[in-house]
PDB file of C-alpha atoms in Angstrom:
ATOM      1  CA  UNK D   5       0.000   0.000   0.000  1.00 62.00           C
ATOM      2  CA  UNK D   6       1.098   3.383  -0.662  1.00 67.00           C
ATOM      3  CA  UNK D   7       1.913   5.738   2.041  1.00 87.00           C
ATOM      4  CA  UNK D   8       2.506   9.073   1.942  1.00 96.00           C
ATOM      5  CA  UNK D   9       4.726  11.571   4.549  1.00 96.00           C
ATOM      6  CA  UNK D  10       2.402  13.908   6.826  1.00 97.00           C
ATOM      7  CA  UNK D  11       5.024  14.085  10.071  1.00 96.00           C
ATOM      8  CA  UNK D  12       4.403  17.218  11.585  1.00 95.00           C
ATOM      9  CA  UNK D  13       1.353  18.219   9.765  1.00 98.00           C
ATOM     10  CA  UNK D  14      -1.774  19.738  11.527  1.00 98.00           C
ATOM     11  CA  UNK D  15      -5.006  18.519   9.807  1.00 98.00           C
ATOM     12  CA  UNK D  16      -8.541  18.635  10.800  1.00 98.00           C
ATOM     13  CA  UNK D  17     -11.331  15.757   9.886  1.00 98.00           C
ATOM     14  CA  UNK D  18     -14.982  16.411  10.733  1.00 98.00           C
ATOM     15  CA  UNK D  19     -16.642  13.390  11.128  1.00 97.00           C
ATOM     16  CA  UNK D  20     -14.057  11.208  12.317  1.00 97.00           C
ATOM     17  CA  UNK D  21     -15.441   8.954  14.844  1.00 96.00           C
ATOM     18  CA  UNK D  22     -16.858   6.632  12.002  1.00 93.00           C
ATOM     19  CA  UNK D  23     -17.105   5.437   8.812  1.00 93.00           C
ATOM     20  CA  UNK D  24     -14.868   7.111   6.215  1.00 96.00           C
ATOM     21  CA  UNK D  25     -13.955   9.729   8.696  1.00 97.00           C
ATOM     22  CA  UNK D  26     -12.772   7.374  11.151  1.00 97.00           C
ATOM     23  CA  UNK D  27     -10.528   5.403   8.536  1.00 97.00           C
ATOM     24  CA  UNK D  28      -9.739   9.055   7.217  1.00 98.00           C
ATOM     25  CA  UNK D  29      -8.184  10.002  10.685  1.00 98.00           C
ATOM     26  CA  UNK D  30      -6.297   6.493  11.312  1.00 98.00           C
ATOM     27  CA  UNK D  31      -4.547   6.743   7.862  1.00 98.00           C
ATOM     28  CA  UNK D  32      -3.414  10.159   8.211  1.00 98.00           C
ATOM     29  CA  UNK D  33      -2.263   9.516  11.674  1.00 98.00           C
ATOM     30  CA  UNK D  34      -0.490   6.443  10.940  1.00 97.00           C
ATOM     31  CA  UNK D  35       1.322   8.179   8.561  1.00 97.00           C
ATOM     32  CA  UNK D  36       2.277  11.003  10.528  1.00 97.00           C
ATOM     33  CA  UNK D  37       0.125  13.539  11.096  1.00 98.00           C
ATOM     34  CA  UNK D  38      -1.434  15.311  14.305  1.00 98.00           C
ATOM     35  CA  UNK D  39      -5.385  14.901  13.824  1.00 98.00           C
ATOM     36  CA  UNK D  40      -7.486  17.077  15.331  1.00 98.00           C
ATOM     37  CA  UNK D  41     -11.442  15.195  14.828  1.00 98.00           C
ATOM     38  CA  UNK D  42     -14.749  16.143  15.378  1.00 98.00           C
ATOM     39  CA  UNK D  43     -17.642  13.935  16.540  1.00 97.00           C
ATOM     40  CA  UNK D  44     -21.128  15.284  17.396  1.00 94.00           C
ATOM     41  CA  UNK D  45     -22.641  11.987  19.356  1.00 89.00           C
ATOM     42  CA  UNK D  46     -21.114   8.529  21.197  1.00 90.00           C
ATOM     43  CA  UNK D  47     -17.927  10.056  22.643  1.00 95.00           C
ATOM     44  CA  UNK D  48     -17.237   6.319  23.699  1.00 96.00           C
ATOM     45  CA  UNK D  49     -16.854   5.288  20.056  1.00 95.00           C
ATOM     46  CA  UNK D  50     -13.989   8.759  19.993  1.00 97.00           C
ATOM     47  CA  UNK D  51     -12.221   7.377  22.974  1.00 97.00           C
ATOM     48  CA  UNK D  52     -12.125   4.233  22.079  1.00 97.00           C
ATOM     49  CA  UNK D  53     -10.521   5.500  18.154  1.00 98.00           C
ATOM     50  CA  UNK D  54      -8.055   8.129  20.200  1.00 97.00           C
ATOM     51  CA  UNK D  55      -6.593   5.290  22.644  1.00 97.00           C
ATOM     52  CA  UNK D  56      -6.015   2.463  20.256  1.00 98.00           C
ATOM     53  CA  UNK D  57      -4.268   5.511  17.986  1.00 98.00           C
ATOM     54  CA  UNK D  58      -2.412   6.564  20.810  1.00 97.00           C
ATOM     55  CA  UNK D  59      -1.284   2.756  21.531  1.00 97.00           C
ATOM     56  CA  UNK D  60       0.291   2.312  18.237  1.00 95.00           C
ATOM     57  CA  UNK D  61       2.593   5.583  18.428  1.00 96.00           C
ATOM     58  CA  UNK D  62      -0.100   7.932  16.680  1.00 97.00           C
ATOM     59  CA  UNK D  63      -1.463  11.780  17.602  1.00 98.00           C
ATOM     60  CA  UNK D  64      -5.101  12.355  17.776  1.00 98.00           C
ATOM     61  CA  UNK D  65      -7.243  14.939  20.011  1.00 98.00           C
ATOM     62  CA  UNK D  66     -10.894  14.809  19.078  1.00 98.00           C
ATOM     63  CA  UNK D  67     -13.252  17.570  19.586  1.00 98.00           C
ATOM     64  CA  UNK D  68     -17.210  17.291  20.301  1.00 98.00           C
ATOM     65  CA  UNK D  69     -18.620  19.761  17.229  1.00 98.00           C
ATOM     66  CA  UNK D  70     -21.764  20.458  15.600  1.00 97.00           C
ATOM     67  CA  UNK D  71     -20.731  21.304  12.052  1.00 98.00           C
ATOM     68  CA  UNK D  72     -23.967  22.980  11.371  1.00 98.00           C
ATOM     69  CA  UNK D  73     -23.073  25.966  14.147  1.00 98.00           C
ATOM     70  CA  UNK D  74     -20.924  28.236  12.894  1.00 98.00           C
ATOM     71  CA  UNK D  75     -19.419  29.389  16.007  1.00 98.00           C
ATOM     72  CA  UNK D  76     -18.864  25.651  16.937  1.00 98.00           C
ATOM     73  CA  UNK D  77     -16.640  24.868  14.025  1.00 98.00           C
ATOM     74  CA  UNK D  78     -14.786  28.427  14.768  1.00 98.00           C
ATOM     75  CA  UNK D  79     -14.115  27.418  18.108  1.00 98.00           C
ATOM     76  CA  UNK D  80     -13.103  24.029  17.353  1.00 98.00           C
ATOM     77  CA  UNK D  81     -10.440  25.712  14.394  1.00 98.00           C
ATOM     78  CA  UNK D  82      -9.156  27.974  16.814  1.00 98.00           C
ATOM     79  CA  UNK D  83      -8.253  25.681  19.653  1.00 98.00           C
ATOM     80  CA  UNK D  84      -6.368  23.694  16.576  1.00 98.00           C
ATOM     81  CA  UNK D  85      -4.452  26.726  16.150  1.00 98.00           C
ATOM     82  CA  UNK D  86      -3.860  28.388  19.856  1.00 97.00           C
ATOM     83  CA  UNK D  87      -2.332  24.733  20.283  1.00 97.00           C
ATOM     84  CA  UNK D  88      -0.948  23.661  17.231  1.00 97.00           C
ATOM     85  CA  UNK D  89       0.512  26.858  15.719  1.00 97.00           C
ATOM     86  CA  UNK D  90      -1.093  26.351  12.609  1.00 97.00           C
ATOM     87  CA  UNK D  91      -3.357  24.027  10.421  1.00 98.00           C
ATOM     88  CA  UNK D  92      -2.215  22.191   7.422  1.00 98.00           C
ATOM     89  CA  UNK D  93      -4.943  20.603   6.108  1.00 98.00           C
ATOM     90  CA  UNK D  94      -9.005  19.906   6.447  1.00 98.00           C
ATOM     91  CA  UNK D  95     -11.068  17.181   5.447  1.00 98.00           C
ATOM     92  CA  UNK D  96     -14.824  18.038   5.498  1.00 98.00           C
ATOM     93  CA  UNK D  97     -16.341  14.927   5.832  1.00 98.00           C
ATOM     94  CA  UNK D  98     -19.124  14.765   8.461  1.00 97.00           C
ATOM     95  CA  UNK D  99     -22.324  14.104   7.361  1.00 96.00           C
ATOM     96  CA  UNK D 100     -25.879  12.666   7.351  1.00 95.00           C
ATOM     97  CA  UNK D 101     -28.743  11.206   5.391  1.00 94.00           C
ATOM     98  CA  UNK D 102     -32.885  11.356   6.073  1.00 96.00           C
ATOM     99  CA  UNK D 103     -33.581   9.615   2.716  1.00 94.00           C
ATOM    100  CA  UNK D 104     -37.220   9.634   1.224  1.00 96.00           C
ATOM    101  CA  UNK D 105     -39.444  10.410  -2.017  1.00 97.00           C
ATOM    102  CA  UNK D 106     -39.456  14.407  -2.589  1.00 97.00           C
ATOM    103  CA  UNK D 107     -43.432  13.779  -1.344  1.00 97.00           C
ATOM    104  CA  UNK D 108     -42.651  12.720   1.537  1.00 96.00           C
ATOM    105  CA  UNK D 109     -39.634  14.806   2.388  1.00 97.00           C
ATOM    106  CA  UNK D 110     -40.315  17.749   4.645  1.00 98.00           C
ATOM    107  CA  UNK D 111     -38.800  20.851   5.105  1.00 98.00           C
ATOM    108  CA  UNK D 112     -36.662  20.207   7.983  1.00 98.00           C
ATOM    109  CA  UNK D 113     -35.538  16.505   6.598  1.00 98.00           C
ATOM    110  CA  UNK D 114     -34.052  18.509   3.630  1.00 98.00           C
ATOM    111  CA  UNK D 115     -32.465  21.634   5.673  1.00 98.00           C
ATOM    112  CA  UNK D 116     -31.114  19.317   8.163  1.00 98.00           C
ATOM    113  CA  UNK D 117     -28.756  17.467   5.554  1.00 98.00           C
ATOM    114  CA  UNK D 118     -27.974  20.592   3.426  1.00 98.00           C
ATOM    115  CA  UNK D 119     -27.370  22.473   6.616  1.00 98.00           C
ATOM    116  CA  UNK D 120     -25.364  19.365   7.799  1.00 98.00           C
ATOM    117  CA  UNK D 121     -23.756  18.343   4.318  1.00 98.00           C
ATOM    118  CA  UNK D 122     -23.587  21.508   2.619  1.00 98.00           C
ATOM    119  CA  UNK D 123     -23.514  24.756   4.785  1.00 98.00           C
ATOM    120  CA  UNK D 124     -21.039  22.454   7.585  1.00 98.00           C
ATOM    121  CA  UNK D 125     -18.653  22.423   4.580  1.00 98.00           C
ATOM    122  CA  UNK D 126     -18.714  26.020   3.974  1.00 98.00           C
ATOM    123  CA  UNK D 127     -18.383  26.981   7.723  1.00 98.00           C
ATOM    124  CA  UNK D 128     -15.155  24.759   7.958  1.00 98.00           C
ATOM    125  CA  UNK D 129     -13.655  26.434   5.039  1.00 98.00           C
ATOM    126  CA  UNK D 130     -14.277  29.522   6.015  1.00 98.00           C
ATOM    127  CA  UNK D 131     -12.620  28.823   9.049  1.00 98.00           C
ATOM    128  CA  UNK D 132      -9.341  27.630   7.960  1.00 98.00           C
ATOM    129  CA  UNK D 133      -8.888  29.865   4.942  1.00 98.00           C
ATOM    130  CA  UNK D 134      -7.696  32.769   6.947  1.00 97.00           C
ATOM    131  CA  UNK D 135      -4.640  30.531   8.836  1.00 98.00           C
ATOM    132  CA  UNK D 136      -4.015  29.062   5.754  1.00 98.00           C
ATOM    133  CA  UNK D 137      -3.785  32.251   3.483  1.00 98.00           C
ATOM    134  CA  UNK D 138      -1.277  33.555   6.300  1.00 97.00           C
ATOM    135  CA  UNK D 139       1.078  30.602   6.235  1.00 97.00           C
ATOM    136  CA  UNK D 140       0.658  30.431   2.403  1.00 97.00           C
ATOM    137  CA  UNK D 141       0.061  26.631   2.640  1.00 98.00           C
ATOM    138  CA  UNK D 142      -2.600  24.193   2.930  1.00 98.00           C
ATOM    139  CA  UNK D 143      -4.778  21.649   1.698  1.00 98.00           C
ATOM    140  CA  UNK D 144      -8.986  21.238   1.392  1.00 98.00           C
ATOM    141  CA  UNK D 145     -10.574  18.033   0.903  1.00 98.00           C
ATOM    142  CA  UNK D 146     -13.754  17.893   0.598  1.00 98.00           C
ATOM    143  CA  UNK D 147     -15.748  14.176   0.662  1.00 98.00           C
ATOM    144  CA  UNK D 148     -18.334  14.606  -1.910  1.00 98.00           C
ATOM    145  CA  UNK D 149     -20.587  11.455  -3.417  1.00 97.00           C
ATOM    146  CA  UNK D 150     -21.214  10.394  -7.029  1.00 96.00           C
ATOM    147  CA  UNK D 151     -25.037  10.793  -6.388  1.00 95.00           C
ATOM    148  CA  UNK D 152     -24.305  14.771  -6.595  1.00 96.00           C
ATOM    149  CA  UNK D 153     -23.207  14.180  -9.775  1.00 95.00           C
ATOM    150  CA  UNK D 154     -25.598  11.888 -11.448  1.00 94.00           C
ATOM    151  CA  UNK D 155     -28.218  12.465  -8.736  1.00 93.00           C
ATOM    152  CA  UNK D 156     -30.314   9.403  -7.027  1.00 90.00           C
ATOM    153  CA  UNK D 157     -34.087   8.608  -6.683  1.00 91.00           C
ATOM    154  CA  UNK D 158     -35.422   9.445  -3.233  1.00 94.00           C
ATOM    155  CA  UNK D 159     -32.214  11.497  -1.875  1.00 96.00           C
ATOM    156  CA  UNK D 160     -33.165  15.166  -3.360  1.00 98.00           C
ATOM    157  CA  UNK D 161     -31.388  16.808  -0.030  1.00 98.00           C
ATOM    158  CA  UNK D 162     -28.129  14.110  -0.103  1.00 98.00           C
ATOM    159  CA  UNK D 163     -27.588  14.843  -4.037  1.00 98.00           C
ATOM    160  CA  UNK D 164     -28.621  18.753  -3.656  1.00 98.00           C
ATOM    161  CA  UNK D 165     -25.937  18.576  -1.031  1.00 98.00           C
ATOM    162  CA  UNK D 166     -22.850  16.720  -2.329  1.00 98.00           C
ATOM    163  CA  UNK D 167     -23.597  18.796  -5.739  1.00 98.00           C
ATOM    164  CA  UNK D 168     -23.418  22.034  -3.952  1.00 98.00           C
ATOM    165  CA  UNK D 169     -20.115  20.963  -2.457  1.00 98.00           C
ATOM    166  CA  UNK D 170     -18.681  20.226  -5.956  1.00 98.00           C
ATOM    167  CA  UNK D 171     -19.501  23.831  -6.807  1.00 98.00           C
ATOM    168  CA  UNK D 172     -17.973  25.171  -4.049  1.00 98.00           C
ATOM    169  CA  UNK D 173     -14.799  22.727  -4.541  1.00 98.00           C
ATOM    170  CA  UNK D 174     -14.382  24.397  -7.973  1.00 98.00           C
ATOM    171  CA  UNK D 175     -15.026  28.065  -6.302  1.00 98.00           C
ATOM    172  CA  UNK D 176     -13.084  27.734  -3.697  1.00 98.00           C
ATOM    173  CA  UNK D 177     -10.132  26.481  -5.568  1.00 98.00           C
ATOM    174  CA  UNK D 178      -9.965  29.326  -7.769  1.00 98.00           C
ATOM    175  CA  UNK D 179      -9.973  31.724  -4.492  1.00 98.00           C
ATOM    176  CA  UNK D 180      -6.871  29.842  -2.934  1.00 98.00           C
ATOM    177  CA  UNK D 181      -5.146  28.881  -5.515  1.00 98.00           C
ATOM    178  CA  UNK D 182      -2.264  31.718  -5.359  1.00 98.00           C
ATOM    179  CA  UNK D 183      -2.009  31.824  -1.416  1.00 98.00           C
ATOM    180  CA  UNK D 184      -0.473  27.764  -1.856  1.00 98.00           C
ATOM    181  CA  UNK D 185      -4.016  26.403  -0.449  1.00 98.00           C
ATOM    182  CA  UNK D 186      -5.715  23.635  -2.878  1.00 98.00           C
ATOM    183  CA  UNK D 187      -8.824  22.125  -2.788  1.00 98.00           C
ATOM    184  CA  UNK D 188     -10.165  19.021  -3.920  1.00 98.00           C
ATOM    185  CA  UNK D 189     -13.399  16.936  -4.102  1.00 98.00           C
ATOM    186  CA  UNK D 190     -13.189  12.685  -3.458  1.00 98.00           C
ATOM    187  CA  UNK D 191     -16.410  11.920  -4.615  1.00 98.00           C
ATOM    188  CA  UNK D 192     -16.987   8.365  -3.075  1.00 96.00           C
ATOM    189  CA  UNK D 193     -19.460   5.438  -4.615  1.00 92.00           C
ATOM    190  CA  UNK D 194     -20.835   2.694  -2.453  1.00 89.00           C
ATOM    191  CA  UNK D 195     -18.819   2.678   0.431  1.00 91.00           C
ATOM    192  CA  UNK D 196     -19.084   0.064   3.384  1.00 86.00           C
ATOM    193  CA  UNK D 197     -19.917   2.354   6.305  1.00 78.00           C
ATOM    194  CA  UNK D 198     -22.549   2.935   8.797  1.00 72.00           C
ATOM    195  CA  UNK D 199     -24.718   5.375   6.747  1.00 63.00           C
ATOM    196  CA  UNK D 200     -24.928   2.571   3.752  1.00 68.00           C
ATOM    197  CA  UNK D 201     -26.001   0.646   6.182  1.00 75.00           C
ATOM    198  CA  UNK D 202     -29.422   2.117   6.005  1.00 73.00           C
ATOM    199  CA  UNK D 203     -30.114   1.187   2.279  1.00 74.00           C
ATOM    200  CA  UNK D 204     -32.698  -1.621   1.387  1.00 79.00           C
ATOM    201  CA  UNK D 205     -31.143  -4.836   0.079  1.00 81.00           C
ATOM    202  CA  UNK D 206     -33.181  -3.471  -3.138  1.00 81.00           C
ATOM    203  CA  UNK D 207     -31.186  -0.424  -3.021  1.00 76.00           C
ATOM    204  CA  UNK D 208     -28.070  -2.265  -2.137  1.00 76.00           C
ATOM    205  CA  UNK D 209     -28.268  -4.535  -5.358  1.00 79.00           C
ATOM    206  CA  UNK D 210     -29.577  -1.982  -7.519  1.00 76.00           C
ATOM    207  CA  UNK D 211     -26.222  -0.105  -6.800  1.00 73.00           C
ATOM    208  CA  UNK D 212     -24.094  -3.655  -6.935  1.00 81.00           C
ATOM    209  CA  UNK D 213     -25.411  -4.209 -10.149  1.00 84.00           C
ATOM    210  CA  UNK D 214     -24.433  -1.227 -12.053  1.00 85.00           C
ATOM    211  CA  UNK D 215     -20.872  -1.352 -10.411  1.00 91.00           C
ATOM    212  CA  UNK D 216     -18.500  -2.755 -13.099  1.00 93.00           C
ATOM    213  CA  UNK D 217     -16.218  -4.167  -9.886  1.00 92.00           C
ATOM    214  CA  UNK D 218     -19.093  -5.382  -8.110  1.00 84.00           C
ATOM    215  CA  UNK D 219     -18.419  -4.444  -5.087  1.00 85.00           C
ATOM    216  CA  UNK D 220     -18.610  -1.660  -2.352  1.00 88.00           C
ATOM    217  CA  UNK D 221     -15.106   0.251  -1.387  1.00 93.00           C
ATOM    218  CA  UNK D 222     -14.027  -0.037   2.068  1.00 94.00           C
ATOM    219  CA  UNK D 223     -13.291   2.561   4.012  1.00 96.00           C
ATOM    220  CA  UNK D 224      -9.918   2.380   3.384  1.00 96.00           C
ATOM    221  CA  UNK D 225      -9.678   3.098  -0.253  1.00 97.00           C
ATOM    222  CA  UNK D 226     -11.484   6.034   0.160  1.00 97.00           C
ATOM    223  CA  UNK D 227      -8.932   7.406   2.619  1.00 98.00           C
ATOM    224  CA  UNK D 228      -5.946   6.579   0.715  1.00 97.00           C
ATOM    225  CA  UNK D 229      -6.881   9.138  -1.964  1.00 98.00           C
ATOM    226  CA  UNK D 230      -7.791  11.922   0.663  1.00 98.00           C
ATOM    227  CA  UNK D 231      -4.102  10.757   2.003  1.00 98.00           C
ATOM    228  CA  UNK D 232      -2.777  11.727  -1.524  1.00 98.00           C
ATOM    229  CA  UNK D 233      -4.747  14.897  -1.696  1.00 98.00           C
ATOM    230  CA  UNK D 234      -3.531  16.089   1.191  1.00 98.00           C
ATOM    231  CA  UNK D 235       0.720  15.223   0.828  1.00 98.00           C
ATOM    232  CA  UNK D 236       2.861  16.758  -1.614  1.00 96.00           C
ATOM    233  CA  UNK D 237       2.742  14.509  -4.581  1.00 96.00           C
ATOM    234  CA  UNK D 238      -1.055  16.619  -5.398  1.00 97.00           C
ATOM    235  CA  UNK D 239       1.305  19.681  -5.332  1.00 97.00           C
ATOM    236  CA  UNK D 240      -0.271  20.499  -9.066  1.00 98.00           C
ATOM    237  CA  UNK D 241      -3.876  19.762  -8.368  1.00 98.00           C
ATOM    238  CA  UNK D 242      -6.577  21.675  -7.276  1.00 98.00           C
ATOM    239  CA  UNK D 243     -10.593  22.348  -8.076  1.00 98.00           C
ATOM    240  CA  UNK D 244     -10.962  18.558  -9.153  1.00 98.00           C
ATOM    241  CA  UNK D 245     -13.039  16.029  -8.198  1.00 98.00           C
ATOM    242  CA  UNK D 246     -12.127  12.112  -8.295  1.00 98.00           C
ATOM    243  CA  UNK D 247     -14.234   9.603  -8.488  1.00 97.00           C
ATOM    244  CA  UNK D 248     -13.664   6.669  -6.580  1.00 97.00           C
ATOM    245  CA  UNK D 249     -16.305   4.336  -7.115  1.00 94.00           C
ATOM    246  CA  UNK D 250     -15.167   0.797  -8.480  1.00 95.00           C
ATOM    247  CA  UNK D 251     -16.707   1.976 -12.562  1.00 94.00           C
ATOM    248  CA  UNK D 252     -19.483   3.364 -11.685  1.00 90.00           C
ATOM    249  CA  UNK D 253     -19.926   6.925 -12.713  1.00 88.00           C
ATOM    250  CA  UNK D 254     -18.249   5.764 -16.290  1.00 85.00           C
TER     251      UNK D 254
END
């Protein structure tokens, strides 16, 4: 497996308690880095992740955030700062689903996922784009989905969502770009998490069956690229978004 060099870096993952997040934060410490993680819920499932990290030689401090509150992620990318000195990189990936037909999707089930998915994003970033304009260094990733791309029956507010972070991928990049700080998009498929979890077996093998690998990612994969994203060897890449999803989006 390919590993890439973060000793010393600072980086930030919302949503890293489980999931991709979770294998997100043990890759990048493994390799390295000091993680600071957010979790909003089950602070037993944060200390369990910090102490078996800490047992194998790694640096993690997690932080209880609701990336929906502005002045929570503020607060939580200022304490990475006051003790840290600065922050390297960010990987937005917290969120949530509350799947259903548009008909039956009310007003809060939608503005609870784009607020989550979508305006969570955009608070982080704003955050960290002011420390990492200063240093004249850094590195976004943003953990987008192929359903805001080709969209997907009965998740209006998911695809609305990961669509709206493509956009602001793209935006964002162009901002950055000639303060050092890039920003990317991993747009996972079918991924093996929690969250998937949820799906009918209909839905599962309706997704199986149009995936020329046949097969979900693990968790694993997924982190691997944000690991590349975030090292050196992306030096010449921003405002893209990758596509890791066995075939599918072909």
């Amino acid at each position: 497996m390919k590993t890439f060099d973060h000793a010393g870096k600072v980086i930030a993952v919302t949503g890293g308690s489980r999931g991709i997040g979770e294998a997100v934060v043990r890759r990048l410490c493994s390799e390295g880095a000091h993680v600071f993680a957010t979790f909003n819920s089950q602070p037993e499932r944060a200390e369990r992740i910090s102490q078996e990290i800490t047992e194998t030689g790694g640096t993690i401090t997690f932080h209880q955030v609701n990336v929906s509150d502005e002045e929570s992620v503020k607060r939580f990318v200022e304490a990475i700062v006051v003790q840290a000195g600065r922050i390297d990189g960010l990987v937005n990936n917290a969120g949530m689903t509350k799947d259903g037909l548009i008909m039956r999707m009310s007003a809060k089930d939608w503005q609870d996922v784009i607020d989550t998915n979508l305006t969570g994003v955009f608070y982080a970033c704003k955050a960290v784009a002011r420390p990492m304009m200063s240093q004249r260094s850094g590195r976004i990733v943003n953990i987008g989905s192929i359903v805001g791309l080709g969209g997907n029956a009965g998740q209006v507010n998911y695809s609305s969502s990961k669509a709206g972070i493509v956009g602001l991928t793209r935006s964002l990049a162009r901002e950055l770009a000639s303060r050092n700080v890039f920003v990317n998009c991993v747009a996972p498929g079918f991924v093996e998490t929690d969250m998937t979890d949820k799906l009918t077996d209909q839905q599962k093998a309706s997704f199986f069956g149009n995936i020329p690998m046949k097969r979900a990612a693990r968790p694993d994969e997924i982190a691997s690229v944000v690991s590349f994203f975030i090292s050196q060897e992306s030096s010449y890449i921003t405002g893209q978004v990758l596509n890791v999803d066995g075939g599918l989006a072909m």
